[in-house]
JSON list of C-alpha atoms in Angstrom, two decimals:
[
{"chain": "Y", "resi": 94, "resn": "UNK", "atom": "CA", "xyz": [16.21, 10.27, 1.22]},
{"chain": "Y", "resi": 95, "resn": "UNK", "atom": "CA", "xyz": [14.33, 13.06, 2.41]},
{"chain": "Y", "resi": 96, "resn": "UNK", "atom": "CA", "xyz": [15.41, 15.37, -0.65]},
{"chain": "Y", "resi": 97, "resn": "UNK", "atom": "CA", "xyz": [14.23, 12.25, -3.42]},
{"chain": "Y", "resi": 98, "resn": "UNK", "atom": "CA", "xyz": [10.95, 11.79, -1.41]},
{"chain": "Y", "resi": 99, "resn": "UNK", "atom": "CA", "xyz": [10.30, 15.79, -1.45]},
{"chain": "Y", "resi": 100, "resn": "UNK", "atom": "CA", "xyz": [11.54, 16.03, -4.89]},
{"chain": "Y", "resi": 101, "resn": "UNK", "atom": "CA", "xyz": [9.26, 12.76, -5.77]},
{"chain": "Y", "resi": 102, "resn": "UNK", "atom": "CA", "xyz": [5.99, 14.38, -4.21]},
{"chain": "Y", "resi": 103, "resn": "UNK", "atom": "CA", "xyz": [6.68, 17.78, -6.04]},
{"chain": "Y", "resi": 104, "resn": "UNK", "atom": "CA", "xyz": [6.48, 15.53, -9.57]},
{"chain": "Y", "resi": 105, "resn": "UNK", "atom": "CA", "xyz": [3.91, 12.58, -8.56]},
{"chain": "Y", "resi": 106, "resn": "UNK", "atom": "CA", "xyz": [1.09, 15.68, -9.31]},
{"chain": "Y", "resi": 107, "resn": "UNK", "atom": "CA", "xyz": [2.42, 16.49, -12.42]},
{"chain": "Y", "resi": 108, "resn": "UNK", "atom": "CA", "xyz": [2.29, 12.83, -13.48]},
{"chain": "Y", "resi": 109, "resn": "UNK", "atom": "CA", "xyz": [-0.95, 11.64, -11.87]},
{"chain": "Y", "resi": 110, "resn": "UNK", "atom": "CA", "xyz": [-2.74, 15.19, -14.00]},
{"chain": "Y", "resi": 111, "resn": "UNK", "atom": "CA", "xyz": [-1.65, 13.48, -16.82]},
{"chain": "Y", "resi": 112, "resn": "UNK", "atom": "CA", "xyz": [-3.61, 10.43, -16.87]},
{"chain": "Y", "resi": 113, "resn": "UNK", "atom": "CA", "xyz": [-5.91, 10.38, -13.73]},
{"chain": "Y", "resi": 114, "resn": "UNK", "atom": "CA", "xyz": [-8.12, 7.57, -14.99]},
{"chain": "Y", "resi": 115, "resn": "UNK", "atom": "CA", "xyz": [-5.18, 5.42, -16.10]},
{"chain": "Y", "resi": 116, "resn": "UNK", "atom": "CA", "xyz": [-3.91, 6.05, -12.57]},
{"chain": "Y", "resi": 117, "resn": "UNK", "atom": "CA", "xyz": [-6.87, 5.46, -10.37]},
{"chain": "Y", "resi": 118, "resn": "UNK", "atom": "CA", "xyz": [-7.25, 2.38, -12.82]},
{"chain": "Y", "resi": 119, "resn": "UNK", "atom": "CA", "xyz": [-3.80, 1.44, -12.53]},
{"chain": "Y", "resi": 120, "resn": "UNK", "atom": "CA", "xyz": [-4.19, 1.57, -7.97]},
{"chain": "Y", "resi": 121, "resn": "UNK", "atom": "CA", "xyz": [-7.94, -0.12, -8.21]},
{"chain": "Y", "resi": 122, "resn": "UNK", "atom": "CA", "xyz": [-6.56, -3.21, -10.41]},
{"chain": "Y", "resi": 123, "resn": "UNK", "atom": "CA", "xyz": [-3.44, -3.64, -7.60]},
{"chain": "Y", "resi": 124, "resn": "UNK", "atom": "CA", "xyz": [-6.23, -4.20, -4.96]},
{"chain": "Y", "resi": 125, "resn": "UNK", "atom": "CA", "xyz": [-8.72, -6.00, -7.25]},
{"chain": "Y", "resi": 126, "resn": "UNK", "atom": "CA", "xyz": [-5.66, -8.58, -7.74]},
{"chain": "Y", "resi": 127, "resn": "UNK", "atom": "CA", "xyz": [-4.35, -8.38, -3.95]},
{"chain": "Y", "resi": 128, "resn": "UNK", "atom": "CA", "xyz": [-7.99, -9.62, -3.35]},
{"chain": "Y", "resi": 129, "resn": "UNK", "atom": "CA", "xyz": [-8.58, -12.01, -5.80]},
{"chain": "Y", "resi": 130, "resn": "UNK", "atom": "CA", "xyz": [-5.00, -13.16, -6.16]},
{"chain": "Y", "resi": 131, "resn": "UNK", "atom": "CA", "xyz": [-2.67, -13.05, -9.60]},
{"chain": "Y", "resi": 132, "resn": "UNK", "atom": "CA", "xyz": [-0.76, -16.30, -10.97]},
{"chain": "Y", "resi": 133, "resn": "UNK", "atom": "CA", "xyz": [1.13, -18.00, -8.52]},
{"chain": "Y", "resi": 134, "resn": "UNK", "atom": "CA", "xyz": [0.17, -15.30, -5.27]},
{"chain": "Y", "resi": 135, "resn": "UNK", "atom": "CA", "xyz": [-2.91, -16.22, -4.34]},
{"chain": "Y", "resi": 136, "resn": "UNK", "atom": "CA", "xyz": [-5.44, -13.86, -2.93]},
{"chain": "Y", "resi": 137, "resn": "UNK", "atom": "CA", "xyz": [-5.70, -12.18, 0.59]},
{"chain": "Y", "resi": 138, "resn": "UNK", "atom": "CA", "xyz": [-8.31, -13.59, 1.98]},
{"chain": "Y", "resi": 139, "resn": "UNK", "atom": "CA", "xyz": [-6.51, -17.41, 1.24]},
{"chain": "Y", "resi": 140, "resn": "UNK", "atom": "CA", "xyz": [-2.98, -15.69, 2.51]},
{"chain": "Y", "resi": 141, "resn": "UNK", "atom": "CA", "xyz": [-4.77, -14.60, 5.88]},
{"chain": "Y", "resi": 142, "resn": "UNK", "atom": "CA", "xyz": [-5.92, -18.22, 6.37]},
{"chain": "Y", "resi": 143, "resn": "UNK", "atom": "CA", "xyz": [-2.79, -19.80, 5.60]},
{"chain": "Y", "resi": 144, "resn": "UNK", "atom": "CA", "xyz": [-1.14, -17.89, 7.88]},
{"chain": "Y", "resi": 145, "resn": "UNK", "atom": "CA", "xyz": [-3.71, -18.46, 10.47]},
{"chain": "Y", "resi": 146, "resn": "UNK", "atom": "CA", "xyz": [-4.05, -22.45, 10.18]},
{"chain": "Y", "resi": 147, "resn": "UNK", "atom": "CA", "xyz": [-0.03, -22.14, 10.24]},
{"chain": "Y", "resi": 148, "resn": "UNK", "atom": "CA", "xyz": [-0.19, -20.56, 13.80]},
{"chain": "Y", "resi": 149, "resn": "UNK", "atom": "CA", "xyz": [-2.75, -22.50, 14.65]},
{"chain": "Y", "resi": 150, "resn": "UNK", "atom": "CA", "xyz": [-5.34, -20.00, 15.23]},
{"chain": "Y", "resi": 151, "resn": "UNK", "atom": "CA", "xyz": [-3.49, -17.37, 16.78]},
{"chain": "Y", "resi": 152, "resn": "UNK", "atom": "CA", "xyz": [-4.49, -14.21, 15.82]},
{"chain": "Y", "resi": 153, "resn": "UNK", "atom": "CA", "xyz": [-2.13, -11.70, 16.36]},
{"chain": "Y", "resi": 154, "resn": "UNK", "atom": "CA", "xyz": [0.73, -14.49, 15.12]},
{"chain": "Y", "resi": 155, "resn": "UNK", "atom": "CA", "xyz": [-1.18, -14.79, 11.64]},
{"chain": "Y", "resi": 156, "resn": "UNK", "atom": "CA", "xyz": [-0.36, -10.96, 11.52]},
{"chain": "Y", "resi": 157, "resn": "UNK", "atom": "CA", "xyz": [2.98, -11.10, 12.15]},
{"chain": "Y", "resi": 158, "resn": "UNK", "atom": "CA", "xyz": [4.05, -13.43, 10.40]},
{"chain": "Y", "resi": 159, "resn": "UNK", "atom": "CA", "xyz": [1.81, -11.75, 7.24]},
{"chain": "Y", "resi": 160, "resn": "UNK", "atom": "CA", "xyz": [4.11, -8.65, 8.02]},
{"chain": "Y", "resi": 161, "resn": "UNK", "atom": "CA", "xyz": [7.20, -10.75, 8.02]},
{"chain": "Y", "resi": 162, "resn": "UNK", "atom": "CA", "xyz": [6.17, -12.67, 3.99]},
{"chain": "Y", "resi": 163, "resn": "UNK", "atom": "CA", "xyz": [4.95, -9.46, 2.75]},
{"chain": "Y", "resi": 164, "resn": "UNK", "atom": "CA", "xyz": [8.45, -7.21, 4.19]},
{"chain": "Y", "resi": 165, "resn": "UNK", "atom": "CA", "xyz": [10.71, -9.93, 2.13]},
{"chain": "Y", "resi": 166, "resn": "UNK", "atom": "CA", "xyz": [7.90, -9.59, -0.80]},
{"chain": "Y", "resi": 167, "resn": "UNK", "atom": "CA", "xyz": [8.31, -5.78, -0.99]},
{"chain": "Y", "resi": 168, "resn": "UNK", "atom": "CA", "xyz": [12.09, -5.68, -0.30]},
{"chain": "Y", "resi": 169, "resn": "UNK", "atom": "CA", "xyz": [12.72, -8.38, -2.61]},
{"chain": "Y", "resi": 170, "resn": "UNK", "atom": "CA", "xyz": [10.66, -6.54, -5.57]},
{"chain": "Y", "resi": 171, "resn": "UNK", "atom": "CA", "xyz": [12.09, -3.41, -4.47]},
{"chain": "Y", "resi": 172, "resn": "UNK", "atom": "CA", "xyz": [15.37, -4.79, -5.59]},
{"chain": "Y", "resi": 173, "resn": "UNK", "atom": "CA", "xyz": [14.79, -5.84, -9.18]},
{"chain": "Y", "resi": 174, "resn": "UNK", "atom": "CA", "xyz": [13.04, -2.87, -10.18]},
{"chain": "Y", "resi": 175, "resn": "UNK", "atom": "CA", "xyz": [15.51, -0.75, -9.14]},
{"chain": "Y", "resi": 176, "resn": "UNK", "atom": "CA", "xyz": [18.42, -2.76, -9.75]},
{"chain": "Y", "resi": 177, "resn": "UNK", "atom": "CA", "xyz": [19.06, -0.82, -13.49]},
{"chain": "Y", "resi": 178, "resn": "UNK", "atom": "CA", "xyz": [19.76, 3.17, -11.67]},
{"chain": "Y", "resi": 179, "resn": "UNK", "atom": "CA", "xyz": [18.19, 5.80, -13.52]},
{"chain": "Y", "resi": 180, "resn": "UNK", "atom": "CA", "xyz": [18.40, 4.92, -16.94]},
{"chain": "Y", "resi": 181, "resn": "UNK", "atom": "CA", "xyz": [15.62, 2.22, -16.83]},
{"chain": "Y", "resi": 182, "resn": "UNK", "atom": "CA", "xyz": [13.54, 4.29, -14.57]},
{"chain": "Y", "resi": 183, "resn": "UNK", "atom": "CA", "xyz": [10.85, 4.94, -17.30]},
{"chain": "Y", "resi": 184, "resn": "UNK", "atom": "CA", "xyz": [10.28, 0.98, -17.88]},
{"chain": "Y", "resi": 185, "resn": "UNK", "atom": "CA", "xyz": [10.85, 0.25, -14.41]},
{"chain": "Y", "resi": 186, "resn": "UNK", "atom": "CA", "xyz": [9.20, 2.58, -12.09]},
{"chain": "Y", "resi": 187, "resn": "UNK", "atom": "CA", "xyz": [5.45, 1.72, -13.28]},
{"chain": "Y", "resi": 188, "resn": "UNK", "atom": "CA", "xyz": [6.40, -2.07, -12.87]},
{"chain": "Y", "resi": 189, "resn": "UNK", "atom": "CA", "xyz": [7.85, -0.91, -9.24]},
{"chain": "Y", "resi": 190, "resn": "UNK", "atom": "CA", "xyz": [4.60, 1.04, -8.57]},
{"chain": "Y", "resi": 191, "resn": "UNK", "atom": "CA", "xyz": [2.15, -1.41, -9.34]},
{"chain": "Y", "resi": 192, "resn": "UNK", "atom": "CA", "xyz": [4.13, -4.30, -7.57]},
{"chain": "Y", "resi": 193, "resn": "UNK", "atom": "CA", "xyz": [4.38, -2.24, -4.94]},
{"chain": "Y", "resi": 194, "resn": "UNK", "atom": "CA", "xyz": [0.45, -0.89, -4.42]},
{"chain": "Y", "resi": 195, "resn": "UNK", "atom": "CA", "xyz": [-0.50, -4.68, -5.30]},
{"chain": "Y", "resi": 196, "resn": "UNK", "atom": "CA", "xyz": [2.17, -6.63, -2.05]},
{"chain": "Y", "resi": 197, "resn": "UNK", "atom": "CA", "xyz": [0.78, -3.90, 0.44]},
{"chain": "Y", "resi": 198, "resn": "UNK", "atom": "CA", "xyz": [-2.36, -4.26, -0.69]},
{"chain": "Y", "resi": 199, "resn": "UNK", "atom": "CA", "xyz": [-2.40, -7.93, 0.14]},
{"chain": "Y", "resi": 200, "resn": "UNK", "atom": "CA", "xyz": [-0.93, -7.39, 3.23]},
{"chain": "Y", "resi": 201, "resn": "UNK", "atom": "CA", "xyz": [-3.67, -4.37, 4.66]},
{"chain": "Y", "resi": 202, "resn": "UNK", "atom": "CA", "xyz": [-6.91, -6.56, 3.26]},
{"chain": "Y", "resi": 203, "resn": "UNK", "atom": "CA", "xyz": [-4.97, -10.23, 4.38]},
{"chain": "Y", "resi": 204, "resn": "UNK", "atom": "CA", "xyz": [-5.01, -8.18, 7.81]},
{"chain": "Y", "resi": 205, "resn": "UNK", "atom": "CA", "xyz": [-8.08, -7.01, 7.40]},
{"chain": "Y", "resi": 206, "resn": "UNK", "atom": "CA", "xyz": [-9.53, -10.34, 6.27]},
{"chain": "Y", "resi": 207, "resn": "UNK", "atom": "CA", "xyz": [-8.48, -11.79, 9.89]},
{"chain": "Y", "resi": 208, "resn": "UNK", "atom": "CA", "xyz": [-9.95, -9.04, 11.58]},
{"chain": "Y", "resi": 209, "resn": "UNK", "atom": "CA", "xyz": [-13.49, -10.18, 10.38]},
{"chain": "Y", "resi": 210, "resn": "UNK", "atom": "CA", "xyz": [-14.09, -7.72, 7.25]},
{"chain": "Y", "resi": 211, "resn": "UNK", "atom": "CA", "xyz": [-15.82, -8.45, 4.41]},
{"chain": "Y", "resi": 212, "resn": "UNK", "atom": "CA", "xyz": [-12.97, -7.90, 1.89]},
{"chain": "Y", "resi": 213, "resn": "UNK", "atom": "CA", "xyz": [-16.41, -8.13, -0.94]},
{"chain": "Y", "resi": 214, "resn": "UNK", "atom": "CA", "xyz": [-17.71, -5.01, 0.78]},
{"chain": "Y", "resi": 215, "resn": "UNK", "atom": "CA", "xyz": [-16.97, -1.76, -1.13]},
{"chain": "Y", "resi": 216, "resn": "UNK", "atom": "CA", "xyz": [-16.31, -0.03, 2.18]},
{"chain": "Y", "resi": 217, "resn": "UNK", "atom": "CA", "xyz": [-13.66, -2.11, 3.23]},
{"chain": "Y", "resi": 218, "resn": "UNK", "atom": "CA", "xyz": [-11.71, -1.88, 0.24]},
{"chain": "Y", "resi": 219, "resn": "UNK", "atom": "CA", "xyz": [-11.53, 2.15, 0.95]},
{"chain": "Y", "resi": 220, "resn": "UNK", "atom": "CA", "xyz": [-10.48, 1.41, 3.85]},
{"chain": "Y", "resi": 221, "resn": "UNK", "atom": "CA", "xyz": [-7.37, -1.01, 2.16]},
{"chain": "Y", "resi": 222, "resn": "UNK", "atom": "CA", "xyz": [-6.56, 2.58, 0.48]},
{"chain": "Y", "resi": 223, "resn": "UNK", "atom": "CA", "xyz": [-6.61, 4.60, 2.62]},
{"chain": "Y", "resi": 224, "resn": "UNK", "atom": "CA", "xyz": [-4.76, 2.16, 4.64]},
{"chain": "Y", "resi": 225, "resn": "UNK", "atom": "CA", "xyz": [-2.22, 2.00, 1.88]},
{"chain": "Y", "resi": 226, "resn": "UNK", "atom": "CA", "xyz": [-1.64, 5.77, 2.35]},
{"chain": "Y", "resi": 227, "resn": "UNK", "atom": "CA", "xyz": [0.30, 5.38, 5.67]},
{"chain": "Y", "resi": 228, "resn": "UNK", "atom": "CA", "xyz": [-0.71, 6.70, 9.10]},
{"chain": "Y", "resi": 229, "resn": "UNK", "atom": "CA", "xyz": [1.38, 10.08, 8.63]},
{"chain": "Y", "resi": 230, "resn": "UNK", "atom": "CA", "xyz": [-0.34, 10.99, 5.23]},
{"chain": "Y", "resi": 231, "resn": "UNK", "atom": "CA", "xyz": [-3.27, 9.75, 6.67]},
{"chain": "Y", "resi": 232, "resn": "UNK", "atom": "CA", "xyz": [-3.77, 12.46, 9.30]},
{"chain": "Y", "resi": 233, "resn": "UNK", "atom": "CA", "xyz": [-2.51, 15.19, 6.92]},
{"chain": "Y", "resi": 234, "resn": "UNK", "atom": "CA", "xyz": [-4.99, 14.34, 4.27]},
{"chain": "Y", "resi": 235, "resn": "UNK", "atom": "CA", "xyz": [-8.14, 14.35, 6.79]},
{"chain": "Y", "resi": 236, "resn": "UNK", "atom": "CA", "xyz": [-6.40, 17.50, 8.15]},
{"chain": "Y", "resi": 237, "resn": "UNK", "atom": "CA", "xyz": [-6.37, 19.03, 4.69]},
{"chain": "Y", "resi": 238, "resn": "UNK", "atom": "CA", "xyz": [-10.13, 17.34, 4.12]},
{"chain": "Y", "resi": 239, "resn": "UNK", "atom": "CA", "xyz": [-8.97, 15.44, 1.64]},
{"chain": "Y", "resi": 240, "resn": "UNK", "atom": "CA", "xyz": [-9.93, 12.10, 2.97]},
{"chain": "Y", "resi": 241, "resn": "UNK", "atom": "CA", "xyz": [-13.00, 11.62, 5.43]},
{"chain": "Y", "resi": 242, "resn": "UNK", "atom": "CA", "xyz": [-11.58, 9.56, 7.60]},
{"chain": "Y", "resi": 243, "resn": "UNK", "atom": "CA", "xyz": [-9.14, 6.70, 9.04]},
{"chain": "Y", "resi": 244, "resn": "UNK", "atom": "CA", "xyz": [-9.07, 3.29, 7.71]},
{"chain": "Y", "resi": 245, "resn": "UNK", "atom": "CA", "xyz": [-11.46, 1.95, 10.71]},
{"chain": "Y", "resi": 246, "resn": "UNK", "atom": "CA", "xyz": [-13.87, 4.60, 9.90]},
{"chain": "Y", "resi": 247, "resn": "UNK", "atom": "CA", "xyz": [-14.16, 4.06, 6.06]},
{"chain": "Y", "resi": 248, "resn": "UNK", "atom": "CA", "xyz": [-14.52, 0.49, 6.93]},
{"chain": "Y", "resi": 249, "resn": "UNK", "atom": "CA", "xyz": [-17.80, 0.72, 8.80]},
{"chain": "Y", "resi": 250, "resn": "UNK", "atom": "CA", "xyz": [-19.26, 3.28, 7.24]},
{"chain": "Y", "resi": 251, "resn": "UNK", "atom": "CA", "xyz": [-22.51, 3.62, 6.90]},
{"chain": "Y", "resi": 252, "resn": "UNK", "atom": "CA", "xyz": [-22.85, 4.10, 3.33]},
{"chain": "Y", "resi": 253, "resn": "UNK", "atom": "CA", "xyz": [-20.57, 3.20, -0.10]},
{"chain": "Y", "resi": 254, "resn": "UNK", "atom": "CA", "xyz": [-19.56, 6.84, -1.97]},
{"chain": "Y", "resi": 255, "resn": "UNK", "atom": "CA", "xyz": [-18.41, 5.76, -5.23]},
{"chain": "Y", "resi": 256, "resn": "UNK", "atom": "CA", "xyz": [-17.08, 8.94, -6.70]},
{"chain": "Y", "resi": 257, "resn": "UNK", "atom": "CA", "xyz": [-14.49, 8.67, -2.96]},
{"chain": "Y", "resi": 258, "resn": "UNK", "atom": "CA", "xyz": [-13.39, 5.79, -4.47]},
{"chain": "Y", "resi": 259, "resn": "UNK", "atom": "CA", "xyz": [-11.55, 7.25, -7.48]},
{"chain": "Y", "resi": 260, "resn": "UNK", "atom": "CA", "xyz": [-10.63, 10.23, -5.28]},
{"chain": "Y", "resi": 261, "resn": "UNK", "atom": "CA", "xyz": [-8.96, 7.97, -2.96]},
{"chain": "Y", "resi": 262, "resn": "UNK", "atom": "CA", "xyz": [-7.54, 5.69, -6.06]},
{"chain": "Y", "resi": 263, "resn": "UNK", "atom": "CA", "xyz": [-5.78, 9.30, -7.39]},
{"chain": "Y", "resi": 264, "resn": "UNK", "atom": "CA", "xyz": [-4.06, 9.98, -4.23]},
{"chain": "Y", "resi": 265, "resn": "UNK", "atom": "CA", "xyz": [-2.82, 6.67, -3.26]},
{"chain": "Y", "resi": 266, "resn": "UNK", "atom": "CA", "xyz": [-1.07, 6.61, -6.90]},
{"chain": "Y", "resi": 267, "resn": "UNK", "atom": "CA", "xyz": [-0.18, 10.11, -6.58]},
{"chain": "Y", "resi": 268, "resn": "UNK", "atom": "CA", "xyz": [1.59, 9.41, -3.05]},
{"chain": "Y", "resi": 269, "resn": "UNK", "atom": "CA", "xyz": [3.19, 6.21, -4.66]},
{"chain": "Y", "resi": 270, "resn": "UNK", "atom": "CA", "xyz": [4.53, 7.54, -7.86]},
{"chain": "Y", "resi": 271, "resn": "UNK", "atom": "CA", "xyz": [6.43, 10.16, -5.26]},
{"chain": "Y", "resi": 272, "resn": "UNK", "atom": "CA", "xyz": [7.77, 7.59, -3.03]},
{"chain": "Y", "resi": 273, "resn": "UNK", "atom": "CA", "xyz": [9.32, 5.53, -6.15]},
{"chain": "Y", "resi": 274, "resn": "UNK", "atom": "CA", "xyz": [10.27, 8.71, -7.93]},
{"chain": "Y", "resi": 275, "resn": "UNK", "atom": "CA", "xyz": [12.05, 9.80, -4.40]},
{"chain": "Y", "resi": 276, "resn": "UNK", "atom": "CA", "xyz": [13.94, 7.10, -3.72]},
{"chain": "Y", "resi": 277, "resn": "UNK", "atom": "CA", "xyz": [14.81, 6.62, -7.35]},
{"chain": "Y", "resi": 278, "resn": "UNK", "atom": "CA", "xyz": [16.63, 9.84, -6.95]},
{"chain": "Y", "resi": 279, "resn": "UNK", "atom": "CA", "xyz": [18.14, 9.41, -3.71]},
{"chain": "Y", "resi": 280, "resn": "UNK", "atom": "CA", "xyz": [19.62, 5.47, -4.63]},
{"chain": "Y", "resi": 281, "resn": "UNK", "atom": "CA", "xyz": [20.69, 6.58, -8.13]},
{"chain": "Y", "resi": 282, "resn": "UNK", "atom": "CA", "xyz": [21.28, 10.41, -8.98]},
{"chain": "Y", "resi": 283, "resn": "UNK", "atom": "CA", "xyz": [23.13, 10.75, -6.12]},
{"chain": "Y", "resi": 284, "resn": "UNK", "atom": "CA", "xyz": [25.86, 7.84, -6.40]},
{"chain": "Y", "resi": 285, "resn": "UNK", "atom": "CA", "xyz": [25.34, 6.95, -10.29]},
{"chain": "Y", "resi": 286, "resn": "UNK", "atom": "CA", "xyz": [26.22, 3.53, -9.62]},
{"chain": "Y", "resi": 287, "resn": "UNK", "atom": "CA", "xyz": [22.92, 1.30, -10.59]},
{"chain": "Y", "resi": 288, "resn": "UNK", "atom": "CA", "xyz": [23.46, -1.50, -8.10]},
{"chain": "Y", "resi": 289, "resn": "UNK", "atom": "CA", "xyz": [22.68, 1.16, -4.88]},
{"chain": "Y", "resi": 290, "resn": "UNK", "atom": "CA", "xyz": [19.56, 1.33, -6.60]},
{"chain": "Y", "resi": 291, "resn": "UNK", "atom": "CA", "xyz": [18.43, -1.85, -5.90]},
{"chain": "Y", "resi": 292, "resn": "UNK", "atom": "CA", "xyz": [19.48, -1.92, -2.13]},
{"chain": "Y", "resi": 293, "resn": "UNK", "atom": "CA", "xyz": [17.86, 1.14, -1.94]},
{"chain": "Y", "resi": 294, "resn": "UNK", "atom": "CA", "xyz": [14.64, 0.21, -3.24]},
{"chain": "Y", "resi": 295, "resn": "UNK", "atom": "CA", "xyz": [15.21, -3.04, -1.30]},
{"chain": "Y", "resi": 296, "resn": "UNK", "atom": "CA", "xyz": [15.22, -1.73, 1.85]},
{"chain": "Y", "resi": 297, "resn": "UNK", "atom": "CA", "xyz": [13.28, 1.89, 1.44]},
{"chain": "Y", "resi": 298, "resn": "UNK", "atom": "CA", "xyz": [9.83, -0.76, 0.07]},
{"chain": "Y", "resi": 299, "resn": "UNK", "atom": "CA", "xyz": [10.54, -3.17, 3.20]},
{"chain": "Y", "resi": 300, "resn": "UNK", "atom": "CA", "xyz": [10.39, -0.66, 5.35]},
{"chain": "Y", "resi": 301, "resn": "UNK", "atom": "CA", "xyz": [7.41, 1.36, 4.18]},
{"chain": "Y", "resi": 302, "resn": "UNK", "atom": "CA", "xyz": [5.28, -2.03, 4.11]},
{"chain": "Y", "resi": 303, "resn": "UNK", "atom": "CA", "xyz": [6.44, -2.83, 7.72]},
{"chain": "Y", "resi": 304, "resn": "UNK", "atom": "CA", "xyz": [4.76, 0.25, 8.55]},
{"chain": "Y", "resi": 305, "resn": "UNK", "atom": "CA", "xyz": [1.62, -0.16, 6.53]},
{"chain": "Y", "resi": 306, "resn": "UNK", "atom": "CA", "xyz": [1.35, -3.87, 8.14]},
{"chain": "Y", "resi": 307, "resn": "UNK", "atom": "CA", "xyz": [1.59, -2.33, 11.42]},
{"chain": "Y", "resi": 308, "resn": "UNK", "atom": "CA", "xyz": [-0.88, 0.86, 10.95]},
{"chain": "Y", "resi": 309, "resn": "UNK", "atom": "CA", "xyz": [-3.44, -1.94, 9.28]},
{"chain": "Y", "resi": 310, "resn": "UNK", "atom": "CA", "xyz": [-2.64, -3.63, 12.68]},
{"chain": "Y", "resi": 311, "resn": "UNK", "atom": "CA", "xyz": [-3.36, -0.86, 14.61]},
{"chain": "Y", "resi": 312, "resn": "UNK", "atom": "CA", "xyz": [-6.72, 0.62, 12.43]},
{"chain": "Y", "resi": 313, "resn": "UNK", "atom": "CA", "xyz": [-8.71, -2.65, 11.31]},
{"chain": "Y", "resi": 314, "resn": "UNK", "atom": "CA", "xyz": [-10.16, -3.62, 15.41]},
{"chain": "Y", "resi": 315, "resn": "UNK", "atom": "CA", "xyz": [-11.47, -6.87, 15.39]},
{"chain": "Y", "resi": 316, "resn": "UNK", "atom": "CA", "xyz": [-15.17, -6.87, 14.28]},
{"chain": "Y", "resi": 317, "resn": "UNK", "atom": "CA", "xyz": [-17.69, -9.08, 16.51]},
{"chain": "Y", "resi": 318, "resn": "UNK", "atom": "CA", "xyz": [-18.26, -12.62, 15.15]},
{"chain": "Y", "resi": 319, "resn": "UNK", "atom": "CA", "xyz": [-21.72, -12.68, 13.82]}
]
């Protein structure tokens, strides 16, 4: 996997220069629809409360068990749109993206939602993105001064930037288009057999939004009840 993700990364770039506004478009409507909810999946704020009523209260069970839906949500899309191996990759892959950006998106402002954030707040949905970036690229983008700051940080801010917004809307599509393009490679190229695919995208999309559920976890502290 760790040739496909490299090999992912080295393209995403080259993709994301193409069309940055369709791309930071693309990320920004995924959380616009995590928030507000889309057909049947209703929004993040009414997940978070569901799962809280459902655990009667509990806090830090509400955010489990959101990790636990949203892990079979991701590995479950992660299976369909990469079920067809390499030669559907061009339909599939912006279908898998978007999915994708919009079930972990849920899942980081559901979180933060519980944690007493005003999911309305301009702020707070940086923080979702940055979120959505994963602790590891996290650190290297602040490193590289690429990003201000943590999650927690953007979050409580003490002012909105709006041109940060469709910086941080680039890179999360930029770092997303590499991790489908990776393991697109690394389930398909390498086997040729489309079903591996699927497993692969199954399990590599589970996995990644266990660990975004966890690092949302970790960053979004509970805010004092006003």
């Amino acid at each position: 996997m760790g040739i496909g993700q490299n090999v992912g990364r080295s393209l995403a770039p080259k993709v994301t220069n193409i069309s940055p506004r369709m791309t930071a478009s693309l990320v920004r409507e995924a959380l616009a629809r995590a928030i507000e909810g889309v057909g049947p999946l209703p929004g993040a704020a009414a997940a978070a409360d569901k799962a809280l009523a459902k655990t009667n209260g509990d806090q830090e069970k509400a955010v489990k068990a959101l990790i636990e839906t949203h892990v079979r949500l991701g590995g479950a899309q992660g299976f369909v749109t990469n079920l067809g191996g390499i030669a559907v990759m061009t339909v599939a892959a912006p279908a898998n993206i978007t999915g994708l950006a919009l079930l972990q998106c849920r899942l980081i402002a559901a979180i933060a939602h519980l944690r007493g954030y005003d999911l309305a707040d301009a702020r707070v949905r940086n923080a979702v993105l940055v979120c959505l970036l994963g602790e590891e690229d996290v650190k290297r983008m602040i490193k590289k001064k690429i990003i201000p700051a943590p999650p927690m940080a953007m979050a409580t801010a003490p002012a909105d930037d709006p041109e940060l917004a469709t910086a941080l809307s680039n890179a999360v599509a930029q770092e997303l288009i590499g991790r489908v393009i990776g393991k697109r490679l690394a389930g398909t190229v390498g086997r040729r057999v489309p079903v591996v695919g699927g497993v692969v995208g199954a399990s590599t999309d589970g996995y990644s939004t266990w660990k975004l559920g966890r690092y949302a976890d970790k960053e979004f502290l509970p805010r004092p009840q006003r």
